[in-house]
mmCIF file of C-alpha atoms in Angstrom:
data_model
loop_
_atom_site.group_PDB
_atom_site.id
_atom_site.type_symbol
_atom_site.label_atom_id
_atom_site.label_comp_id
_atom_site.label_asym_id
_atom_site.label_seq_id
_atom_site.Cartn_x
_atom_site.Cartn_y
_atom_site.Cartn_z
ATOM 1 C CA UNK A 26 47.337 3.643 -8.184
ATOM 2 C CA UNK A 27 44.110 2.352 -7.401
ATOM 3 C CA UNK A 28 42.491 3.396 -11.299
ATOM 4 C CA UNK A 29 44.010 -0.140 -12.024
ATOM 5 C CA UNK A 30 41.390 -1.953 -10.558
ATOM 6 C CA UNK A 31 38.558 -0.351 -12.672
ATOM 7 C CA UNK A 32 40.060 -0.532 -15.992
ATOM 8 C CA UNK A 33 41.153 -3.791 -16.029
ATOM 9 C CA UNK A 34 37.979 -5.176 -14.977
ATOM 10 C CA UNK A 35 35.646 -2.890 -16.741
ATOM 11 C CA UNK A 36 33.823 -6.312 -17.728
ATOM 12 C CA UNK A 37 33.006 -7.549 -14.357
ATOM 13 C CA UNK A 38 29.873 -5.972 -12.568
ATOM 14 C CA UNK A 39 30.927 -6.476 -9.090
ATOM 15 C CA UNK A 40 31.662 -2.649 -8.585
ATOM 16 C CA UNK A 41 30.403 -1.909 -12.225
ATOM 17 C CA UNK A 42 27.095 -0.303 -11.435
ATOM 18 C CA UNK A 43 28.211 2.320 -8.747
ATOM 19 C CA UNK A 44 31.105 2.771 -10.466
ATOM 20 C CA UNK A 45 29.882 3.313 -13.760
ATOM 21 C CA UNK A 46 27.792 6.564 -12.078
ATOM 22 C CA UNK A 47 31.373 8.571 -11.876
ATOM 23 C CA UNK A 48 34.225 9.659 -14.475
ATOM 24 C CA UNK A 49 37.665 8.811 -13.394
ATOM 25 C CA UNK A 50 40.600 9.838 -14.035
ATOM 26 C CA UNK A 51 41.611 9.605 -17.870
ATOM 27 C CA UNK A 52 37.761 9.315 -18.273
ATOM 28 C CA UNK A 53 36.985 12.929 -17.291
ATOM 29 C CA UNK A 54 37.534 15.135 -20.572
ATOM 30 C CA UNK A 55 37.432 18.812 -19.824
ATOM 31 C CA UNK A 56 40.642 20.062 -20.013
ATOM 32 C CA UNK A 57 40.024 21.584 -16.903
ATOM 33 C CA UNK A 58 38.722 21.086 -13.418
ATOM 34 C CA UNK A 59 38.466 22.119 -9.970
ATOM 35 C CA UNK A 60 40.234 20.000 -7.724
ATOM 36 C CA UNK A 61 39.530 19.213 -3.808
ATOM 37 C CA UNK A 62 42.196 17.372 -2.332
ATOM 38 C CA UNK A 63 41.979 14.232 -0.058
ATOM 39 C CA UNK A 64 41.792 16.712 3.217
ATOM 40 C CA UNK A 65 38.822 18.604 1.240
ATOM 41 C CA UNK A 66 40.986 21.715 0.400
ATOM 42 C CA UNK A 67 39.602 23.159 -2.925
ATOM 43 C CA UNK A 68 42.940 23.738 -5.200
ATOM 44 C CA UNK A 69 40.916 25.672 -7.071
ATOM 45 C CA UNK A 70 40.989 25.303 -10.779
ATOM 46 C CA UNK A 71 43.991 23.462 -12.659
ATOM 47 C CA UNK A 72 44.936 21.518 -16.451
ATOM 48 C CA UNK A 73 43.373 17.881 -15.920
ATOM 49 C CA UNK A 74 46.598 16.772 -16.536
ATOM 50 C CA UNK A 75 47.984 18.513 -13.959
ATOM 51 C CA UNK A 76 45.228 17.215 -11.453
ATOM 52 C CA UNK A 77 45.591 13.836 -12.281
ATOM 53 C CA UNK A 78 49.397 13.843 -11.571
ATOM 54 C CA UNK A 79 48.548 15.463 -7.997
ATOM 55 C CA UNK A 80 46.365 12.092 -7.510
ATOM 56 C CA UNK A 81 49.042 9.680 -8.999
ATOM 57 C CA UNK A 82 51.866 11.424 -6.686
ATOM 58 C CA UNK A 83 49.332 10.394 -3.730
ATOM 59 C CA UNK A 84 48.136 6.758 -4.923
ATOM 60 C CA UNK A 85 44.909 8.171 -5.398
ATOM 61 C CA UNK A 86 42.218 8.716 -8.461
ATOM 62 C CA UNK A 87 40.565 11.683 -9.415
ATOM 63 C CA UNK A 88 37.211 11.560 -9.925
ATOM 64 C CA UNK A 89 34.651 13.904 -11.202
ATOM 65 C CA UNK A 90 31.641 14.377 -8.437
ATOM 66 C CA UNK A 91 30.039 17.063 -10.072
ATOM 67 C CA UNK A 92 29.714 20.590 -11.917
ATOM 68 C CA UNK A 93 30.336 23.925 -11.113
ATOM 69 C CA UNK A 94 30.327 26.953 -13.700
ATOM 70 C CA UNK A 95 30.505 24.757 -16.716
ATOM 71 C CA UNK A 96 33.674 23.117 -15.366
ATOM 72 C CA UNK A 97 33.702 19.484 -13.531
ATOM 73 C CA UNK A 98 34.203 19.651 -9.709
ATOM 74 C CA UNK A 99 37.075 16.806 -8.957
ATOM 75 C CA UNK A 100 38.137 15.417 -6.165
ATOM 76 C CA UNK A 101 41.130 13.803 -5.010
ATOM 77 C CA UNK A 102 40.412 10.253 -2.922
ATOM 78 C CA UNK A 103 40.339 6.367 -2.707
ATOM 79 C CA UNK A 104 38.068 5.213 -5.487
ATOM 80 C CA UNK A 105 37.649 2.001 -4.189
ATOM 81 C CA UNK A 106 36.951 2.747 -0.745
ATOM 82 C CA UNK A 107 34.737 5.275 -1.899
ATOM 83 C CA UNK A 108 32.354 2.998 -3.530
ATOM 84 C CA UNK A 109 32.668 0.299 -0.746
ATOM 85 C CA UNK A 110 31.355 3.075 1.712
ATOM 86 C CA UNK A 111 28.670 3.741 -0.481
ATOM 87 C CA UNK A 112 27.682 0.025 -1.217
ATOM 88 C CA UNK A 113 27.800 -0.301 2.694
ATOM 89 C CA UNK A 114 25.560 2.546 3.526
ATOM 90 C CA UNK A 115 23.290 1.286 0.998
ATOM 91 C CA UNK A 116 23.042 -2.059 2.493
ATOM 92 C CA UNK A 117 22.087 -0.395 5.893
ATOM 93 C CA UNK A 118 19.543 1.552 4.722
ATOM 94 C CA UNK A 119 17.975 -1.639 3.122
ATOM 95 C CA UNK A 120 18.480 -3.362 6.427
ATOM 96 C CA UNK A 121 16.775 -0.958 8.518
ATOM 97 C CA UNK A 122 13.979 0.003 6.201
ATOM 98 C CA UNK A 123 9.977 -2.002 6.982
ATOM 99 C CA UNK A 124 9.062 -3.999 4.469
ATOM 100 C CA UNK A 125 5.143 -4.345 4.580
ATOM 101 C CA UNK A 126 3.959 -7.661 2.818
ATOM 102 C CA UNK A 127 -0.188 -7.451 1.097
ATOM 103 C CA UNK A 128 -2.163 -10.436 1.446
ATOM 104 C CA UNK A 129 -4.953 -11.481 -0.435
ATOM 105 C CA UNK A 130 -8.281 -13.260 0.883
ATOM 106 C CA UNK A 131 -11.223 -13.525 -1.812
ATOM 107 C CA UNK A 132 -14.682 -14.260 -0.708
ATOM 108 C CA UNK A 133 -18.090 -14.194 -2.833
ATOM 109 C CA UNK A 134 -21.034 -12.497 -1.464
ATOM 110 C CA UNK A 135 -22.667 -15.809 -0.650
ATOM 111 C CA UNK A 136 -19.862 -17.543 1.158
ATOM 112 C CA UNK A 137 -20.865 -20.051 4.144
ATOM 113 C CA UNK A 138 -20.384 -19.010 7.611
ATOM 114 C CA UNK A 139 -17.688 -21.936 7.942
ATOM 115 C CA UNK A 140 -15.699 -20.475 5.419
ATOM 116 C CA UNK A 141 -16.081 -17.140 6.433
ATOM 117 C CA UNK A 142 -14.715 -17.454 9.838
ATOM 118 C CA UNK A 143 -11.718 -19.804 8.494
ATOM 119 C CA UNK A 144 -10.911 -16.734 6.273
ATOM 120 C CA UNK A 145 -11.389 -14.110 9.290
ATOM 121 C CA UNK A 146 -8.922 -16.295 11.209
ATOM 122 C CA UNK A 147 -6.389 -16.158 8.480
ATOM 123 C CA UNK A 148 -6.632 -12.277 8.327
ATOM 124 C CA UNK A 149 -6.093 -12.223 11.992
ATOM 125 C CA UNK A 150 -3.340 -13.879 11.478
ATOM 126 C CA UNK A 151 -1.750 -11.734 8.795
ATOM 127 C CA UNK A 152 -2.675 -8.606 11.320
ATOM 128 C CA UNK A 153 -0.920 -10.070 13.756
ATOM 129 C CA UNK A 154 2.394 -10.906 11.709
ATOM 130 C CA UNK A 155 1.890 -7.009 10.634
ATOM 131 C CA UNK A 156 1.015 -7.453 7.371
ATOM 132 C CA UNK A 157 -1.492 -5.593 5.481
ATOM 133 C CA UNK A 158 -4.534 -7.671 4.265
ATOM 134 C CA UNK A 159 -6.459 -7.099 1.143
ATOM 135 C CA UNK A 160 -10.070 -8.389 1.186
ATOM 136 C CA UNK A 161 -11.496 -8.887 -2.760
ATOM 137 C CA UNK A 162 -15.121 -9.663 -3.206
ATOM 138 C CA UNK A 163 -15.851 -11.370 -6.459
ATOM 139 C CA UNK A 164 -19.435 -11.081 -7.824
ATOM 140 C CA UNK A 165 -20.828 -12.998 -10.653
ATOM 141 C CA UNK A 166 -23.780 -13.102 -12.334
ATOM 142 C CA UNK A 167 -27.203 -11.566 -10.460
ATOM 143 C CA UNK A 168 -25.047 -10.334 -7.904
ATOM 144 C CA UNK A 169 -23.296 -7.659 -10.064
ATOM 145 C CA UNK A 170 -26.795 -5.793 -10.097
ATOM 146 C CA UNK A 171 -26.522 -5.739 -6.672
ATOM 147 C CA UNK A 172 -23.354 -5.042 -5.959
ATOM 148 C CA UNK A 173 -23.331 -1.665 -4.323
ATOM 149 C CA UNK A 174 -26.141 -3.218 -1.725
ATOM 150 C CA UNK A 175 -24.388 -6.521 -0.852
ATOM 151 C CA UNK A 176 -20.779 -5.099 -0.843
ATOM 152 C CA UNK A 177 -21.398 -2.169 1.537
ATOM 153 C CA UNK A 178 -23.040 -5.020 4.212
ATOM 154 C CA UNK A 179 -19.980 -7.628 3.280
ATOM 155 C CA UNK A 180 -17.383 -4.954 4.319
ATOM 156 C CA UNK A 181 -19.614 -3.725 7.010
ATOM 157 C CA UNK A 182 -19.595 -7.545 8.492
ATOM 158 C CA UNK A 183 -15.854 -7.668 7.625
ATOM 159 C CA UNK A 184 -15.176 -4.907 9.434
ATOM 160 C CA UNK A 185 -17.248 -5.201 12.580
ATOM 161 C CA UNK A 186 -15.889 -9.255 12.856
ATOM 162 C CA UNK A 187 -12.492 -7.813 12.941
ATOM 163 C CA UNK A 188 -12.822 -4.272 15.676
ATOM 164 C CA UNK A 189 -14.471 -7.233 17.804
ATOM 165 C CA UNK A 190 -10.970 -9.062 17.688
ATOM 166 C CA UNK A 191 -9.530 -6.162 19.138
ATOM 167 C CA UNK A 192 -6.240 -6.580 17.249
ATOM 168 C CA UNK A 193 -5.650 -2.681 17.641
ATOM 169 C CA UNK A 194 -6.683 0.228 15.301
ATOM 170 C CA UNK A 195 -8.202 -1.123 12.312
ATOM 171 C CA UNK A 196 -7.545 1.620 9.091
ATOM 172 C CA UNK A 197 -9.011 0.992 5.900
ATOM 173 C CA UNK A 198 -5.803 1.814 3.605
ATOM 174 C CA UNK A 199 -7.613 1.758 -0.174
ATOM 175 C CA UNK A 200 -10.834 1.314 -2.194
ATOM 176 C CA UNK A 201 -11.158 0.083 -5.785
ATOM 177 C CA UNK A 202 -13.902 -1.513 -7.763
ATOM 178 C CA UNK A 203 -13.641 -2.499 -11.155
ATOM 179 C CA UNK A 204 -15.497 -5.210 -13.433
ATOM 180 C CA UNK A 205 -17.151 -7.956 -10.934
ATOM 181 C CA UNK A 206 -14.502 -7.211 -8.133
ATOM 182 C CA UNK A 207 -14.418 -4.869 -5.354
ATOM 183 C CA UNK A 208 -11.364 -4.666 -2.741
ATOM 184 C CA UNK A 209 -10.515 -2.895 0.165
ATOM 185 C CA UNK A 210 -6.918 -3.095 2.424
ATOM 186 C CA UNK A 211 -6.442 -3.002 5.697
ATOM 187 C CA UNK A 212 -3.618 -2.523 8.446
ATOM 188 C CA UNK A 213 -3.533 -2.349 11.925
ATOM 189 C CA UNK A 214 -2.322 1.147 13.033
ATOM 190 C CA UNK A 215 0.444 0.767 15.383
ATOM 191 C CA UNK A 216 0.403 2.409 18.578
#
């Protein structure tokens, strides 16, 4: 019976955290349940005892997958393979899912023009390797009074620098200002 394999190593979390998620066999403590067979016939309802002895008879576990009318909905399969499906299908949807990476450039206000095209060129660069880029302005001092005035022209700059790149759609993804800082993000829309 395959139930051997997650009692005796209980300890170990190799299948532990899926596993732990159902109620096998001797674990499942109504006294009764609806069964489903291995083909997906429902039995209908029987004595837990009585279902788990249907699952021994096949080399099978019976585990609990969910409720129906107060009683626990069993069914009748390969444990194991069970969870190794699921682990698998997991892992594919992780493979095929877009991970989008943020990266930061800060810049003051005053920043020289030398230093203000070397950070342009990095952005471009991030566009280009599809991430998203977050631009932070950092005031200090005098320049928090005019914040409003200086950071509407800096992202104005920012912005018109980059369209005449023509790396694609530029979208401006967020806002926020808080304290001396104020950030915006940006992604290239793709086509």
């Amino acid at each position: 019976m395959n139930n051997k394999f997650f009692k005796d190593k209980t300890s170990h979390s190799a299948h532990n955290d899926e596993a732990n998620k159902y109620v096998v066999n001797e674990q499942i403590r109504s006294d009764k349940v609806i069964v489903i067979n291995a083909a997906g016939e429902n039995l209908g309802e029987m004595p837990r005892r009585q279902a788990i002895s249907l699952a021994e008879e096949s080399e099978l576990d019976l585990v609990q997958m969910g409720e129906k009318e107060g009683l626990p909905v069993t069914k009748i399969m390969n444990f194991g393979k069970f969870l190794y499906s699921k682990k698998k299908q997991l892992n594919d949807a992780k493979k095929h899912q877009k991970v989008v990476q943020l990266k930061e450039i800060k810049m003051r206000p005053n920043i020289g023009d030398q230093d203000y095209k070397t950070k342009l060129n990095q952005s471009e660069q991030f566009f280009k390797e599809g991430k998203k880029v977050k631009f932070t302005l950092q005031f200090r001092g005098r320049e928090i009074s005019m914040m409003e005035d200086l950071g509407k022209k800096f992202f104005a700059r920012i912005l018109q620098d980059l369209t005449e790149k023509n790396l694609g759609s530029l979208v401006e993804e967020k806002e926020s200002r808080g304290g001396s800082l104020w950030t915006k993000i940006f992604f290239i829309k793709e086509k």
